[in-house]
Coordinates of C-alpha atoms in Angstrom, one line a residue:
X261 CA 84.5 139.7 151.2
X262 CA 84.0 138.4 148.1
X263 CA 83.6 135.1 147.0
X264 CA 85.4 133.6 144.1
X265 CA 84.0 130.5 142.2
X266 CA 86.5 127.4 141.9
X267 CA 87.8 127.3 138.5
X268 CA 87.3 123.3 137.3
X269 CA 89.6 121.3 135.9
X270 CA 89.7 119.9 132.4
X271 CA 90.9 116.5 131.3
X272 CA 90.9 114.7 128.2
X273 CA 92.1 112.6 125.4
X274 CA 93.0 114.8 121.9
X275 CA 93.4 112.8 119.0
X276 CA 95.6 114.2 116.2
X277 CA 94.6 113.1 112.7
X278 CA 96.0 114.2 109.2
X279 CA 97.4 113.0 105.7
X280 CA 101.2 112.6 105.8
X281 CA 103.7 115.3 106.4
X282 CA 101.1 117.8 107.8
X283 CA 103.4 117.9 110.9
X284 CA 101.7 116.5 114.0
X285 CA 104.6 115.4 115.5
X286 CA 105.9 118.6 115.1
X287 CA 102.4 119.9 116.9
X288 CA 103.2 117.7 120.0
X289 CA 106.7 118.2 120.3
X290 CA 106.0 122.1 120.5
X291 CA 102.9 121.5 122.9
X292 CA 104.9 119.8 125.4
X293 CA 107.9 121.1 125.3
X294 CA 110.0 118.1 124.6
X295 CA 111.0 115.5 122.0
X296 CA 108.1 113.2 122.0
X297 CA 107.5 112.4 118.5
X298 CA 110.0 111.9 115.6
X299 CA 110.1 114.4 112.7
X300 CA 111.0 114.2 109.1
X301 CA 109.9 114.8 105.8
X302 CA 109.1 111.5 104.8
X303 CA 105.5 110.2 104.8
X304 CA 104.7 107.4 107.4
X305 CA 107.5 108.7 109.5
X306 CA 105.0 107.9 112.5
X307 CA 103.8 103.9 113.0
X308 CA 102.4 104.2 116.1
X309 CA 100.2 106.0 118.7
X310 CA 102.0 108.1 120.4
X311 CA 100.7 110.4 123.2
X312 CA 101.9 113.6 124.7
X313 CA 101.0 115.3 127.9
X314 CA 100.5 118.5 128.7
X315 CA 99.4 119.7 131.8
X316 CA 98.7 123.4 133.3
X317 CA 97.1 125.0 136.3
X318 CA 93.4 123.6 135.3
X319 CA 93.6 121.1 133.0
X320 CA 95.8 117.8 131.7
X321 CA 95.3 117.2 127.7
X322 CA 96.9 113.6 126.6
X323 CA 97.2 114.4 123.1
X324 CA 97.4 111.2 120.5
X325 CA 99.9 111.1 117.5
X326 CA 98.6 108.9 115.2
X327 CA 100.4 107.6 111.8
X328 CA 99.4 109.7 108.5
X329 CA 96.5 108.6 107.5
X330 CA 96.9 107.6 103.6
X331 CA 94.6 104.9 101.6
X332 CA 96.7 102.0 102.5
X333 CA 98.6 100.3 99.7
X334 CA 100.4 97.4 101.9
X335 CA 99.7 95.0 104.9
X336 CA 101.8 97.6 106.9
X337 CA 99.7 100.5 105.3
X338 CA 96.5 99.0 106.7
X339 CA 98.5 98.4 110.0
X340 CA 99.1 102.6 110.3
X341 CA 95.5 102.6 109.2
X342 CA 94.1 100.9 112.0
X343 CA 96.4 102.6 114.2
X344 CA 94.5 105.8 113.6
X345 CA 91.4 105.1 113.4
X346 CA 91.6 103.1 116.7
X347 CA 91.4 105.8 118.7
X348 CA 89.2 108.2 117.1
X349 CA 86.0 106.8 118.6
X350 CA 87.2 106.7 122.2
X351 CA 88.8 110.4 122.2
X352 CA 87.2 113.6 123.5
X353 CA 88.5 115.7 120.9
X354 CA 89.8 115.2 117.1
X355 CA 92.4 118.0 115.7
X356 CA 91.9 117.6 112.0
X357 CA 95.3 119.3 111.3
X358 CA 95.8 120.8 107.9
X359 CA 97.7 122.3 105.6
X360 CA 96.7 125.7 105.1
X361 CA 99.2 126.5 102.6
X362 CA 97.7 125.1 100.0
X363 CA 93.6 124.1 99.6
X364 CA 92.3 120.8 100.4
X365 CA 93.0 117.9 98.0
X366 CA 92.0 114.6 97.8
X367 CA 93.8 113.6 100.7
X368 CA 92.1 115.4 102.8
X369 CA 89.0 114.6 101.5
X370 CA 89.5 111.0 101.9
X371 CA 90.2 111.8 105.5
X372 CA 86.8 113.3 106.2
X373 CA 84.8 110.8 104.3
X374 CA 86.1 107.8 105.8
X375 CA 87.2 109.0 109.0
X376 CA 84.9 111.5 110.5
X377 CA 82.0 111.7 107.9
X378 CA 79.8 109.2 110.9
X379 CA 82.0 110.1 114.1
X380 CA 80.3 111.5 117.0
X381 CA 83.3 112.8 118.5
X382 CA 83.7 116.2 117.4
X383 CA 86.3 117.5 115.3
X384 CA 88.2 121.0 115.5
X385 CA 89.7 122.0 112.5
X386 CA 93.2 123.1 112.6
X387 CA 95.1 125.0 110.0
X388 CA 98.7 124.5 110.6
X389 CA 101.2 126.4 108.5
X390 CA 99.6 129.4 108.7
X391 CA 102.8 131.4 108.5
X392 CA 103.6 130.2 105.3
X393 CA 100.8 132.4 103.6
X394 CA 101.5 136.2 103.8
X395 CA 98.4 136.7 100.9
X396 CA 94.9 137.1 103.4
X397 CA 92.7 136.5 100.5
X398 CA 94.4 133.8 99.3
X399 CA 94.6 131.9 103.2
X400 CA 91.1 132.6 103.6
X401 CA 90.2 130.9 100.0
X402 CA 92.6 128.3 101.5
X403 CA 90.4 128.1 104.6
X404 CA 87.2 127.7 103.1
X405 CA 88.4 124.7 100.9
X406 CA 89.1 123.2 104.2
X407 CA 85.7 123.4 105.8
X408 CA 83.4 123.1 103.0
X409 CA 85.0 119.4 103.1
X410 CA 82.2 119.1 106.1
X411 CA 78.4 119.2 105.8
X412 CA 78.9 121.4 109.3
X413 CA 81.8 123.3 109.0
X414 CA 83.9 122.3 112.3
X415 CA 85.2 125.5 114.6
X416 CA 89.0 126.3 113.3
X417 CA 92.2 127.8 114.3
X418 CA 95.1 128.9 112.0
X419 CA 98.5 127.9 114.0
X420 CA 102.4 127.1 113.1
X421 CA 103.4 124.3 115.2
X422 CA 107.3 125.2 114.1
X423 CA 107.0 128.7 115.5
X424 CA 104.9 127.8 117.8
X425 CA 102.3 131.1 116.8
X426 CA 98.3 130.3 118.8
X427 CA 99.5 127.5 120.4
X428 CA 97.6 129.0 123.4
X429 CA 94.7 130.0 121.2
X430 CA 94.5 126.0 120.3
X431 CA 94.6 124.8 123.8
X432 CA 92.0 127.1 125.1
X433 CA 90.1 126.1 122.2
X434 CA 90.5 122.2 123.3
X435 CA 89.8 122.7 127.0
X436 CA 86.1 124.2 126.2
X437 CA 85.7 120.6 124.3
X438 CA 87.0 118.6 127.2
X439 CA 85.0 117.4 130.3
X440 CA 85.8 118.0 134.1
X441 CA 88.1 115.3 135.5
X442 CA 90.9 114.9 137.5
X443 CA 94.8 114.2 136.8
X444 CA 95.4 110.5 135.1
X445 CA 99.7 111.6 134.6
X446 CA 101.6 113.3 137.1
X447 CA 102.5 116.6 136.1
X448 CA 106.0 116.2 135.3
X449 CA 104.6 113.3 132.8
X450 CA 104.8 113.8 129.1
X451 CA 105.0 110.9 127.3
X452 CA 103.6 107.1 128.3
X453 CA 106.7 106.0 126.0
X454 CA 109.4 104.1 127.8
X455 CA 113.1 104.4 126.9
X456 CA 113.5 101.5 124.6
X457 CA 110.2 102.6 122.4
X458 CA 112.3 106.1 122.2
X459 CA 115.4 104.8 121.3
X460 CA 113.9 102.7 118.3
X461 CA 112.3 105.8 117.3
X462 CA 115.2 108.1 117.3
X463 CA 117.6 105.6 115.4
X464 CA 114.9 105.3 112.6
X465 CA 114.8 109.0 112.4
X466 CA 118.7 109.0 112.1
X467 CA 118.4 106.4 109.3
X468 CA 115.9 108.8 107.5
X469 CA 117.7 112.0 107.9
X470 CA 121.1 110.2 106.5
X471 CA 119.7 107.8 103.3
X472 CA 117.1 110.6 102.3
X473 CA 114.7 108.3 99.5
X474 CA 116.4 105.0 99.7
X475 CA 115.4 103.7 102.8
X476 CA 112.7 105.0 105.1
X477 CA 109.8 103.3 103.5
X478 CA 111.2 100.0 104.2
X479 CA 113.4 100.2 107.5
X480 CA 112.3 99.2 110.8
X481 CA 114.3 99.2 114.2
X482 CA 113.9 96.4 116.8
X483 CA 115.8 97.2 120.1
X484 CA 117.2 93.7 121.2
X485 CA 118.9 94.6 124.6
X486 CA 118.3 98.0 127.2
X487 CA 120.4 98.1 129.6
X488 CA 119.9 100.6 132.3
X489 CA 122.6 101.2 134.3
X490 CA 123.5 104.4 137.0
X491 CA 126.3 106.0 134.3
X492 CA 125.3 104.5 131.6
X493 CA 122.5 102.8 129.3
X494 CA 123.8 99.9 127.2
X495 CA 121.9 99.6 124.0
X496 CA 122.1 96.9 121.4
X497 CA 119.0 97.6 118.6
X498 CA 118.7 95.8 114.9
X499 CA 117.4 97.4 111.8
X500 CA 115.6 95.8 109.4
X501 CA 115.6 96.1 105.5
X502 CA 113.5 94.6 103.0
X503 CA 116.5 93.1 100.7
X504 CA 120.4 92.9 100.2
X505 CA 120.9 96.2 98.0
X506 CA 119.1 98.7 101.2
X507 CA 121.6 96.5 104.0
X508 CA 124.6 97.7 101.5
X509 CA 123.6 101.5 101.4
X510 CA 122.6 100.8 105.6
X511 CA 126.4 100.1 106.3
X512 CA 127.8 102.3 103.6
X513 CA 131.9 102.3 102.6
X514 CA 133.9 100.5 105.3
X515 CA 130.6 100.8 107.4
X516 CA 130.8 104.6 107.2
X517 CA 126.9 105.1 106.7
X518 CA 126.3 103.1 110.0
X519 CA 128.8 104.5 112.2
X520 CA 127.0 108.4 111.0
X521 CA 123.5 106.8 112.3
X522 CA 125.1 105.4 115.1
X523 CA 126.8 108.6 116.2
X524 CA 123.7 110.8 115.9
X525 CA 121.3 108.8 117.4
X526 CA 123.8 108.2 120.4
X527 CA 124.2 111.9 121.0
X528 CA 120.1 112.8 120.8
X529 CA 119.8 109.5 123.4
X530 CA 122.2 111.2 125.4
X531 CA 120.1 114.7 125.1
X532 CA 117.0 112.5 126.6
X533 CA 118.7 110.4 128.8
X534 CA 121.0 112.6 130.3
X535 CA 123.6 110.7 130.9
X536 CA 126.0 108.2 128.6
X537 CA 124.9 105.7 126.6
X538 CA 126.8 102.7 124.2
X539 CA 124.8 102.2 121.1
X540 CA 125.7 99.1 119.0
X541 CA 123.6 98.6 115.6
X542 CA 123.3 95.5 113.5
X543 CA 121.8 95.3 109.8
X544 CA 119.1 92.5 109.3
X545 CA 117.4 91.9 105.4
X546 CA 113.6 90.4 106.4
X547 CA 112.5 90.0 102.9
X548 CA 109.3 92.4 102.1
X549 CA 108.9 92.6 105.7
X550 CA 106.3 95.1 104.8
X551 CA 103.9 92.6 103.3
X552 CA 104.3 90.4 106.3
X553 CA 101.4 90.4 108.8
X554 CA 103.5 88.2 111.0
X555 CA 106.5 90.5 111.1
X556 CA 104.3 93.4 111.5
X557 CA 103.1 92.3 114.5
X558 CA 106.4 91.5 115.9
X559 CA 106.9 96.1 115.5
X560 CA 103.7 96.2 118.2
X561 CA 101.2 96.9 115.2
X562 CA 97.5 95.3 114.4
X563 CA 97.0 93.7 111.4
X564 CA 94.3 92.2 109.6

């Protein structure tokens, strides 16, 4: 009879870098399967590390979501900063994820050259998007504007993490980078996020989604009370705005603007809860709250 070889198992730490509104949340939410990450298309819509598991026959990949990375124009800007480049250094794997769309700009650039010009850990490129480009020529030209960002051109794969097209390719691709090991999660693990981090997560995403350019960049969401109880989870959460005009638009007419961020991000908790849940929003102005290492920290961030 013939003997077969035990296939090894892979595990590792993925981190996934890129300027804003590349769509790395939209990457891990398609890789595992579930909501993990908000989306939207507003820059800095990520703030924190967030990771994602995915786990398969043979391997367990805990992927990172890290915040855009951008050159930092405020104390919270440096705080997103240092979120990503926290983890670079102590990761497996980096997915440079890119646009390939359009050619590199200075963006990208900027990425490579104070990111992962010095880093050891290597870097796969990928080329999200891909879909978008129907002209060969044109994505390959695209490509190459990509790459020739490195002195060593990094291995690439061209993927749409909306459709969801070489998804597979990508993973296979990661687990040749990743080192034998055992499982850290459990496999029915996919995010190291608890409830209340979630549900600040998906009323700032509702807030987004409804006031378009004339909040996001200054609204953060602080859940005061989770209550967990066997029908039902009882939360209470406060949003915070940088001055009186925002709070206005926030609670809209007769509070209409707040009951429509209410209602939606009651009915998406209720998706990933399953089960009920009573939602009750408050509107708090912390002056420039952006500029304020003190506040900052009070969101879970690092700064300086």
């Amino acid at each position: 009879m013939e003997k077969k070889c035990a296939q090894s198992f892979k595990f590792g730490f993925v981190a996934i870098i890129a300027r804003p509104n590349v769509g790395k949340s939209t990457l891990l939410n398609k890789i595992t399967g579930q909501k993990i990450a908000i989306t939207t298309p507003v820059a800095q819509t990520t703030r924190k590390n967030i990771k994602g598991i995915y786990t398969d026959s043979n391997s367990q990949i805990v992927f990172i979501d890290t915040p855009g990375i951008h050159k930092p124009l405020n104390k919270l800007g440096e705080a997103l900063s240092e979120q990503s480049k926290s983890v670079l250094e102590d990761t497996d794997l980096i997915l440079f994820l890119s646009d390939v769309s359009g050619q590199a700009g200075r963006g990208d650039k900027w990425i490579v050259e104070n990111y992962l010009k010095n880093l050891k850990t290597p870097v796969l490129l990928v080329l999200n998007k891909a879909d978008l480009i129907k002209d060969l020529a044109k994505r390959e030209l695209n490509t190459y504007s990509y790459k020739s960002l490195f002195e060593i051109p990094p291995d690439t794969v061209k993927i749409s993490a909306k459709t969801g097209r070489n998804i597979n390719d990508l993973i296979e691709k990661i687990k040749n980078c990743l080192p034998e090991g055992g499982k850290m999660y459990d496999e029915d693990e996919v995010t190291d996020q608890t409830m209340r981090e979630i549900a600040a997560e998906v009323v700032r995403e509702k807030i987004i989604f409804s006031t378009k350019d004339e909040i996001p960049h200054s609204v953060a969401v602080i859940i005061e009370n989770y209550k967990e109880e066997e029908n039902i989870d009882r939360i209470s959460a406060q949003i915070i705005v940088s001055n009186d005009s925002q709070k206005k638009i926030l609670i809209g007419k007769g509070g209409s603007m707040l009951k429509k961020i209410g209602t939606a991000s009651r009915l998406e908790l209720e998706k990933i809860a399953q089960k009920k849940v009573f939602l009750e929003l408050f509107v708090k102005v912390v002056k420039n709250w952006q500029k304020d290492p003190a506040f900052i920290k009070t969101l879970g961030l690092d700064v300086k």
